Structure formats: structure tokens, C-alpha cells
Amino acid sequence: MQPSNIASQVHHENINQVFRSYYQLTKPRIIPLLLIETAASMWVAAQGHPNLLLVLVTLIGGWLAAASAQVINCVYDRDIDYDMERTRDRPIPSGRIQVRDALIFAGLLALSSFTLLAGFANLLAACLAMAGIVVYIGVYTHWLKRSSPQNIVIGGAAGAIPPMVGWAAVTGHIGWAAWIFFAIVFVWTPPHFWALAILIKDDYAKVNVPMLPVIVGNEETAKQIWLYTILLVPVTLLMVCPTEACGWLYGLLALLLGGLFLQKAYDLKQCPGDRDLARGVFKYSIFYMMLLSAAMVVDSLPVTRYTVQALVGFLGGTFIS
């Protein structure tokens, strides 16, 4: 049923405004990080030799699937989007796009994603991409977002599926390393999102969405951010041992990046009411995942592996002599 507080239909003045509204409906700022994770997974799965055409096709398919999920999310959350100042101008609550048109758009995006991935990658990758949509909409948006402060913990599994899509596209199966990459993103999501939730807690409280800071306050939320970050660091190292999917260069960079993440999370734990610290944790968490993914790619390159092995051999010979 159409909520009564949604603005009446607004007509676009030109085709560019139509395209802009539909593009905004996909929440484009959220998607690039998912694609970076997907690409990193493909490089690791291909041991530094991915088929670049396959990478391009998989990223396009992943973008289409993620965009579809975001469009459906906008449809479902149109009532609370209207009530919050920061989201009231989104295409649906502002009246620029109607619900029926948005759902058709989402369906076309999902169908295009499945067709592209099934036809040019494999059926497993296509099914995983569709599973991501189902988890994001069914588990997070519909079931948990408005009912449990643990919504982002369980629902965050949707954002951890893209690396599995990339791995499946390359190998045709889901290996242990793919599951570990899934776990990395799964554990990273709560501290990433809860830092943002601290900043916009009042918006969530206004529309009765039980995000963790709304229910337990900033102090307990900051503590949970700290605990999840502690867990995250050793999980990232599972890519090195026991799976050996990544080498020690990645392991070193993961430790350095994780150490800085821990420092920022600890600072927030000490001053949970400091909005600048919360903003710093949120922004760094994005760069952290980007750089961690980049570290996987660089580590997977044959020239990197050869250089590291040569350096280890040289240093070993020096110490022995």
C-alpha cells in the first residue's frame, strides 16, 4: 500500500532528469566498494591471471544485481525515507519515480544481471548474485532492519556475497578462501555501519528503526565496534594461513591496516560521544576495505610472489652465511 506521506507525482522536465532519478535510485555510492571486493576475489582466485573480459562482465553483472537490491530497498523504505530530512529528496519519497516503475526497473536490473552472469560466467555466480538480492531485501530490509538492533550483523551477509560471486565466476565453485573473504566482509560490516549509525542516530530514532546506537547508546555501540574490530584482524590473516590464498606481503599489509583500524576503534571506545571520532572510524573503514582488497590483488601478482620469494631467499642466505 502506498504510504500517505509520500509526495505526489512530480514530472521530470527532460530525459536527463529521468536518467538522473533512476540512477539515484540505485544508491550508486554504495556499490563501488562491493565491486572492488569482487575484483579482488577474482584476482586471488585466478592467482594473478584473471581473464579481464570475465572481470568486466562479472563487475557489470554485480553492479546490476546490487543496483536492483538498492532499488527494491528504496521502494520498501519509502515511508521512513520521507520522514527523514536527509533522505526525503530521494526519487520515490519526493514523487519523481512511482513505486510501480521502480519495481519494473529493479526487475529488469536483476534479470539482466542473472542473464549476463549465467551466460558469460557461470550459473553459480549468477545464483549467488541473486542470493545477495534475496538476503539484502528479505533478511535485512524486510525482516531485521525495523525489528532488531542486530539487523546489520545478520543482514550484513548480503554485502559479503560479492567476493563469492567473483570467486565462483573464476573457478566455478566456492573455495575456502572465498568463504574467508565472506567472513572478512561479514565481520567488517558492523563496525563500519555502526560508526555511521552513531552519526545519524537521531534520524533512526525518529522513524523507530532500532539501530544499535538508538537501543543501547553510543558507549555500548563503541564497545561493540572495538570488539568486532579485534575479531576482524585475525580473520583477515586466515587468507595467509591456513589457506595460503594470499602471501606474506598481504599478511603484513593486513596487520598494518588492521592496527590502524584498532587504534581508531579504541579512540572511539574511549570517547563514544565524539562525532569526529565516529566519522573517522566510518571513513577509515571504507579505505580499509579498499586497501585490503588492493593488497590481495598486488599480492596475487606473479611478479610480487617472485620478488617476495627472491627477497626471502636472499635474506635467508645472508643470515645463514
mmCIF file of N, CA and C in Angstrom, residues 220-311:
data_model
loop_
_atom_site.group_PDB
_atom_site.id
_atom_site.type_symbol
_atom_site.label_atom_id
_atom_site.label_comp_id
_atom_site.label_asym_id
_atom_site.label_seq_id
_atom_site.Cartn_x
_atom_site.Cartn_y
_atom_site.Cartn_z
ATOM 1 N N GLU A 220 27.932 1.672 24.445
ATOM 2 C CA GLU A 220 27.903 0.242 24.157
ATOM 3 C C GLU A 220 28.174 -0.020 22.678
ATOM 4 N N THR A 221 27.696 0.865 21.814
ATOM 5 C CA THR A 221 27.957 0.704 20.379
ATOM 6 C C THR A 221 29.439 0.803 20.087
ATOM 7 N N ALA A 222 30.106 1.782 20.698
ATOM 8 C CA ALA A 222 31.546 1.939 20.501
ATOM 9 C C ALA A 222 32.298 0.711 21.021
ATOM 10 N N LYS A 223 31.813 0.139 22.120
ATOM 11 C CA LYS A 223 32.429 -1.084 22.649
ATOM 12 C C LYS A 223 32.283 -2.227 21.653
ATOM 13 N N GLN A 224 31.109 -2.358 21.051
ATOM 14 C CA GLN A 224 30.883 -3.405 20.068
ATOM 15 C C GLN A 224 31.735 -3.184 18.818
ATOM 16 N N ILE A 225 31.909 -1.945 18.409
ATOM 17 C CA ILE A 225 32.786 -1.635 17.282
ATOM 18 C C ILE A 225 34.205 -2.107 17.581
ATOM 19 N N TRP A 226 34.673 -1.835 18.779
ATOM 20 C CA TRP A 226 36.012 -2.244 19.216
ATOM 21 C C TRP A 226 36.155 -3.769 19.214
ATOM 22 N N LEU A 227 35.149 -4.475 19.737
ATOM 23 C CA LEU A 227 35.223 -5.932 19.810
ATOM 24 C C LEU A 227 35.209 -6.569 18.421
ATOM 25 N N TYR A 228 34.366 -6.063 17.539
ATOM 26 C CA TYR A 228 34.316 -6.609 16.184
ATOM 27 C C TYR A 228 35.615 -6.318 15.439
ATOM 28 N N THR A 229 36.222 -5.180 15.696
ATOM 29 C CA THR A 229 37.492 -4.861 15.034
ATOM 30 C C THR A 229 38.607 -5.770 15.533
ATOM 31 N N ILE A 230 38.583 -6.097 16.824
ATOM 32 C CA ILE A 230 39.548 -7.064 17.361
ATOM 33 C C ILE A 230 39.403 -8.396 16.642
ATOM 34 N N LEU A 231 38.183 -8.830 16.418
ATOM 35 C CA LEU A 231 37.930 -10.095 15.724
ATOM 36 C C LEU A 231 38.334 -10.014 14.260
ATOM 37 N N LEU A 232 38.162 -8.856 13.662
ATOM 38 C CA LEU A 232 38.412 -8.705 12.222
ATOM 39 C C LEU A 232 39.869 -8.984 11.854
ATOM 40 N N VAL A 233 40.800 -8.497 12.646
ATOM 41 C CA VAL A 233 42.222 -8.603 12.282
ATOM 42 C C VAL A 233 42.664 -10.053 12.108
ATOM 43 N N PRO A 234 42.424 -10.947 13.076
ATOM 44 C CA PRO A 234 42.838 -12.344 12.843
ATOM 45 C C PRO A 234 42.072 -13.021 11.705
ATOM 46 N N VAL A 235 40.824 -12.618 11.487
ATOM 47 C CA VAL A 235 40.077 -13.205 10.372
ATOM 48 C C VAL A 235 40.739 -12.872 9.047
ATOM 49 N N THR A 236 41.247 -11.651 8.908
ATOM 50 C CA THR A 236 41.916 -11.277 7.646
ATOM 51 C C THR A 236 43.164 -12.121 7.403
ATOM 52 N N LEU A 237 43.811 -12.550 8.475
ATOM 53 C CA LEU A 237 45.048 -13.315 8.331
ATOM 54 C C LEU A 237 44.798 -14.766 7.924
ATOM 55 N N LEU A 238 43.539 -15.211 7.992
ATOM 56 C CA LEU A 238 43.218 -16.564 7.539
ATOM 57 C C LEU A 238 43.423 -16.722 6.033
ATOM 58 N N MET A 239 43.502 -15.607 5.309
ATOM 59 C CA MET A 239 43.807 -15.681 3.881
ATOM 60 C C MET A 239 45.253 -16.142 3.657
ATOM 61 N N VAL A 240 46.101 -15.951 4.682
ATOM 62 C CA VAL A 240 47.511 -16.360 4.585
ATOM 63 C C VAL A 240 47.701 -17.758 5.154
ATOM 64 N N CYS A 241 47.170 -17.976 6.314
ATOM 65 C CA CYS A 241 47.298 -19.261 6.999
ATOM 66 C C CYS A 241 45.967 -19.597 7.662
ATOM 67 N N PRO A 242 45.379 -20.707 7.323
ATOM 68 C CA PRO A 242 45.959 -21.880 6.670
ATOM 69 C C PRO A 242 45.725 -21.988 5.162
ATOM 70 N N THR A 243 44.947 -21.102 4.566
ATOM 71 C CA THR A 243 44.555 -21.320 3.167
ATOM 72 C C THR A 243 45.685 -21.074 2.169
ATOM 73 N N GLU A 244 46.616 -20.166 2.514
ATOM 74 C CA GLU A 244 47.706 -19.770 1.614
ATOM 75 C C GLU A 244 47.174 -19.184 0.305
ATOM 76 N N ALA A 245 45.948 -18.637 0.355
ATOM 77 C CA ALA A 245 45.405 -17.961 -0.828
ATOM 78 C C ALA A 245 46.156 -16.670 -1.094
ATOM 79 N N CYS A 246 46.639 -16.030 -0.030
ATOM 80 C CA CYS A 246 47.446 -14.817 -0.141
ATOM 81 C C CYS A 246 48.788 -15.056 0.540
ATOM 82 N N GLY A 247 49.758 -14.224 0.170
ATOM 83 C CA GLY A 247 51.103 -14.381 0.706
ATOM 84 C C GLY A 247 51.377 -13.451 1.873
ATOM 85 N N TRP A 248 52.635 -13.423 2.264
ATOM 86 C CA TRP A 248 53.008 -12.662 3.448
ATOM 87 C C TRP A 248 53.010 -11.168 3.224
ATOM 88 N N LEU A 249 53.119 -10.718 1.988
ATOM 89 C CA LEU A 249 53.003 -9.276 1.736
ATOM 90 C C LEU A 249 51.608 -8.806 2.120
ATOM 91 N N TYR A 250 50.602 -9.556 1.661
ATOM 92 C CA TYR A 250 49.234 -9.230 2.065
ATOM 93 C C TYR A 250 49.107 -9.307 3.584
ATOM 94 N N GLY A 251 49.686 -10.352 4.198
ATOM 95 C CA GLY A 251 49.580 -10.512 5.640
ATOM 96 C C GLY A 251 50.144 -9.322 6.388
ATOM 97 N N LEU A 252 51.301 -8.828 5.936
ATOM 98 C CA LEU A 252 51.908 -7.660 6.581
ATOM 99 C C LEU A 252 51.019 -6.434 6.437
ATOM 100 N N LEU A 253 50.507 -6.217 5.225
ATOM 101 C CA LEU A 253 49.645 -5.059 4.999
ATOM 102 C C LEU A 253 48.345 -5.186 5.790
ATOM 103 N N ALA A 254 47.812 -6.404 5.898
ATOM 104 C CA ALA A 254 46.594 -6.615 6.673
ATOM 105 C C ALA A 254 46.818 -6.264 8.137
ATOM 106 N N LEU A 255 47.997 -6.617 8.665
ATOM 107 C CA LEU A 255 48.317 -6.272 10.049
ATOM 108 C C LEU A 255 48.439 -4.761 10.234
ATOM 109 N N LEU A 256 49.090 -4.100 9.294
ATOM 110 C CA LEU A 256 49.260 -2.646 9.401
ATOM 111 C C LEU A 256 47.907 -1.931 9.310
ATOM 112 N N LEU A 257 47.106 -2.319 8.333
ATOM 113 C CA LEU A 257 45.786 -1.699 8.167
ATOM 114 C C LEU A 257 44.896 -2.004 9.367
ATOM 115 N N GLY A 258 44.959 -3.256 9.851
ATOM 116 C CA GLY A 258 44.156 -3.639 11.000
ATOM 117 C C GLY A 258 44.579 -2.920 12.264
ATOM 118 N N GLY A 259 45.886 -2.706 12.412
ATOM 119 C CA GLY A 259 46.382 -1.990 13.582
ATOM 120 C C GLY A 259 45.843 -0.571 13.644
ATOM 121 N N LEU A 260 45.803 0.097 12.497
ATOM 122 C CA LEU A 260 45.268 1.458 12.459
ATOM 123 C C LEU A 260 43.761 1.460 12.729
ATOM 124 N N PHE A 261 43.077 0.449 12.201
ATOM 125 C CA PHE A 261 41.638 0.323 12.464
ATOM 126 C C PHE A 261 41.394 0.137 13.963
ATOM 127 N N LEU A 262 42.211 -0.705 14.597
ATOM 128 C CA LEU A 262 42.087 -0.930 16.035
ATOM 129 C C LEU A 262 42.321 0.348 16.828
ATOM 130 N N GLN A 263 43.291 1.136 16.403
ATOM 131 C CA GLN A 263 43.575 2.386 17.108
ATOM 132 C C GLN A 263 42.399 3.338 17.028
ATOM 133 N N LYS A 264 41.816 3.450 15.842
ATOM 134 C CA LYS A 264 40.670 4.356 15.669
ATOM 135 C C LYS A 264 39.455 3.857 16.457
ATOM 136 N N ALA A 265 39.243 2.541 16.440
ATOM 137 C CA ALA A 265 38.118 1.975 17.190
ATOM 138 C C ALA A 265 38.328 2.169 18.695
ATOM 139 N N TYR A 266 39.565 2.017 19.151
ATOM 140 C CA TYR A 266 39.863 2.206 20.574
ATOM 141 C C TYR A 266 39.640 3.653 20.988
ATOM 142 N N ASP A 267 40.079 4.595 20.156
ATOM 143 C CA ASP A 267 39.869 6.015 20.459
ATOM 144 C C ASP A 267 38.376 6.319 20.582
ATOM 145 N N LEU A 268 37.573 5.739 19.702
ATOM 146 C CA LEU A 268 36.129 5.950 19.781
ATOM 147 C C LEU A 268 35.559 5.311 21.045
ATOM 148 N N LYS A 269 36.068 4.154 21.416
ATOM 149 C CA LYS A 269 35.617 3.489 22.646
ATOM 150 C C LYS A 269 35.883 4.359 23.867
ATOM 151 N N GLN A 270 37.001 5.094 23.852
ATOM 152 C CA GLN A 270 37.338 5.967 24.973
ATOM 153 C C GLN A 270 36.465 7.215 25.007
ATOM 154 N N CYS A 271 36.025 7.674 23.834
ATOM 155 C CA CYS A 271 35.188 8.882 23.756
ATOM 156 C C CYS A 271 34.012 8.612 22.824
ATOM 157 N N PRO A 272 33.062 7.790 23.234
ATOM 158 C CA PRO A 272 31.990 7.354 22.338
ATOM 159 C C PRO A 272 31.059 8.465 21.873
ATOM 160 N N GLY A 273 31.077 9.600 22.555
ATOM 161 C CA GLY A 273 30.212 10.700 22.145
ATOM 162 C C GLY A 273 30.847 11.638 21.146
ATOM 163 N N ASP A 274 32.097 11.395 20.781
ATOM 164 C CA ASP A 274 32.823 12.275 19.868
ATOM 165 C C ASP A 274 32.429 11.955 18.422
ATOM 166 N N ARG A 275 31.686 12.839 17.812
ATOM 167 C CA ARG A 275 31.208 12.609 16.447
ATOM 168 C C ARG A 275 32.349 12.599 15.436
ATOM 169 N N ASP A 276 33.384 13.382 15.695
ATOM 170 C CA ASP A 276 34.527 13.405 14.777
ATOM 171 C C ASP A 276 35.241 12.050 14.779
ATOM 172 N N LEU A 277 35.365 11.431 15.949
ATOM 173 C CA LEU A 277 35.985 10.111 16.021
ATOM 174 C C LEU A 277 35.117 9.072 15.320
ATOM 175 N N ALA A 278 33.803 9.151 15.501
ATOM 176 C CA ALA A 278 32.897 8.215 14.819
ATOM 177 C C ALA A 278 32.992 8.391 13.313
ATOM 178 N N ARG A 279 33.041 9.641 12.878
ATOM 179 C CA ARG A 279 33.178 9.907 11.441
ATOM 180 C C ARG A 279 34.515 9.376 10.923
ATOM 181 N N GLY A 280 35.552 9.498 11.736
ATOM 182 C CA GLY A 280 36.862 8.995 11.335
ATOM 183 C C GLY A 280 36.870 7.475 11.200
ATOM 184 N N VAL A 281 36.208 6.782 12.115
ATOM 185 C CA VAL A 281 36.118 5.321 12.022
ATOM 186 C C VAL A 281 35.350 4.915 10.769
ATOM 187 N N PHE A 282 34.240 5.602 10.511
ATOM 188 C CA PHE A 282 33.430 5.269 9.332
ATOM 189 C C PHE A 282 34.221 5.486 8.039
ATOM 190 N N LYS A 283 34.862 6.628 7.911
ATOM 191 C CA LYS A 283 35.616 6.909 6.689
ATOM 192 C C LYS A 283 36.798 5.963 6.531
ATOM 193 N N TYR A 284 37.497 5.707 7.634
ATOM 194 C CA TYR A 284 38.641 4.799 7.528
ATOM 195 C C TYR A 284 38.200 3.393 7.179
ATOM 196 N N SER A 285 37.053 2.970 7.689
ATOM 197 C CA SER A 285 36.593 1.612 7.408
ATOM 198 C C SER A 285 36.418 1.392 5.902
ATOM 199 N N ILE A 286 36.008 2.430 5.201
ATOM 200 C CA ILE A 286 35.865 2.326 3.750
ATOM 201 C C ILE A 286 37.231 2.189 3.089
ATOM 202 N N PHE A 287 38.154 3.066 3.477
ATOM 203 C CA PHE A 287 39.501 2.981 2.919
ATOM 204 C C PHE A 287 40.173 1.661 3.306
ATOM 205 N N TYR A 288 39.894 1.191 4.500
ATOM 206 C CA TYR A 288 40.459 -0.076 4.963
ATOM 207 C C TYR A 288 40.085 -1.212 4.016
ATOM 208 N N MET A 289 38.799 -1.335 3.693
ATOM 209 C CA MET A 289 38.370 -2.428 2.824
ATOM 210 C C MET A 289 38.917 -2.260 1.410
ATOM 211 N N MET A 290 38.987 -1.019 0.943
ATOM 212 C CA MET A 290 39.567 -0.774 -0.380
ATOM 213 C C MET A 290 41.031 -1.192 -0.417
ATOM 214 N N LEU A 291 41.788 -0.780 0.602
ATOM 215 C CA LEU A 291 43.220 -1.070 0.632
ATOM 216 C C LEU A 291 43.493 -2.540 0.892
ATOM 217 N N LEU A 292 42.662 -3.167 1.727
ATOM 218 C CA LEU A 292 42.823 -4.599 1.972
ATOM 219 C C LEU A 292 42.595 -5.385 0.681
ATOM 220 N N SER A 293 41.585 -4.987 -0.083
ATOM 221 C CA SER A 293 41.316 -5.632 -1.367
ATOM 222 C C SER A 293 42.462 -5.396 -2.338
ATOM 223 N N ALA A 294 42.975 -4.162 -2.352
ATOM 224 C CA ALA A 294 44.113 -3.851 -3.222
ATOM 225 C C ALA A 294 45.336 -4.672 -2.840
ATOM 226 N N ALA A 295 45.515 -4.890 -1.533
ATOM 227 C CA ALA A 295 46.642 -5.701 -1.068
ATOM 228 C C ALA A 295 46.528 -7.130 -1.576
ATOM 229 N N MET A 296 45.310 -7.663 -1.613
ATOM 230 C CA MET A 296 45.104 -9.006 -2.159
ATOM 231 C C MET A 296 45.494 -9.063 -3.628
ATOM 232 N N VAL A 297 45.100 -8.033 -4.377
ATOM 233 C CA VAL A 297 45.406 -8.007 -5.810
ATOM 234 C C VAL A 297 46.902 -7.940 -6.034
ATOM 235 N N VAL A 298 47.578 -7.012 -5.361
ATOM 236 C CA VAL A 298 49.030 -6.849 -5.537
ATOM 237 C C VAL A 298 49.757 -8.117 -5.120
ATOM 238 N N ASP A 299 49.329 -8.697 -4.005
ATOM 239 C CA ASP A 299 49.970 -9.911 -3.507
ATOM 240 C C ASP A 299 49.813 -11.079 -4.482
ATOM 241 N N SER A 300 48.686 -11.109 -5.203
ATOM 242 C CA SER A 300 48.416 -12.239 -6.107
ATOM 243 C C SER A 300 49.222 -12.189 -7.395
ATOM 244 N N LEU A 301 49.790 -11.032 -7.728
ATOM 245 C CA LEU A 301 50.519 -10.889 -8.985
ATOM 246 C C LEU A 301 51.772 -11.765 -8.982
ATOM 247 N N PRO A 302 52.035 -12.458 -10.065
ATOM 248 C CA PRO A 302 53.231 -13.316 -10.126
ATOM 249 C C PRO A 302 54.524 -12.565 -9.836
ATOM 250 N N VAL A 303 54.629 -11.329 -10.318
ATOM 251 C CA VAL A 303 55.858 -10.568 -10.090
ATOM 252 C C VAL A 303 56.046 -10.301 -8.599
ATOM 253 N N THR A 304 54.947 -10.104 -7.885
ATOM 254 C CA THR A 304 55.032 -9.879 -6.443
ATOM 255 C C THR A 304 55.496 -11.148 -5.736
ATOM 256 N N ARG A 305 54.876 -12.266 -6.080
ATOM 257 C CA ARG A 305 55.253 -13.532 -5.443
ATOM 258 C C ARG A 305 56.725 -13.855 -5.719
ATOM 259 N N TYR A 306 57.169 -13.631 -6.959
ATOM 260 C CA TYR A 306 58.553 -13.918 -7.321
ATOM 261 C C TYR A 306 59.502 -13.010 -6.538
ATOM 262 N N THR A 307 59.175 -11.735 -6.441
ATOM 263 C CA THR A 307 60.026 -10.777 -5.737
ATOM 264 C C THR A 307 60.133 -11.120 -4.260
ATOM 265 N N VAL A 308 58.992 -11.453 -3.645
ATOM 266 C CA VAL A 308 58.999 -11.799 -2.221
ATOM 267 C C VAL A 308 59.820 -13.055 -1.977
ATOM 268 N N GLN A 309 59.642 -14.069 -2.840
ATOM 269 C CA GLN A 309 60.412 -15.303 -2.673
ATOM 270 C C GLN A 309 61.907 -15.053 -2.831
ATOM 271 N N ALA A 310 62.271 -14.228 -3.815
ATOM 272 C CA ALA A 310 63.682 -13.905 -4.033
ATOM 273 C C ALA A 310 64.259 -13.161 -2.836
ATOM 274 N N LEU A 311 63.459 -12.225 -2.298
ATOM 275 C CA LEU A 311 63.927 -11.448 -1.153
ATOM 276 C C LEU A 311 64.097 -12.335 0.070
#
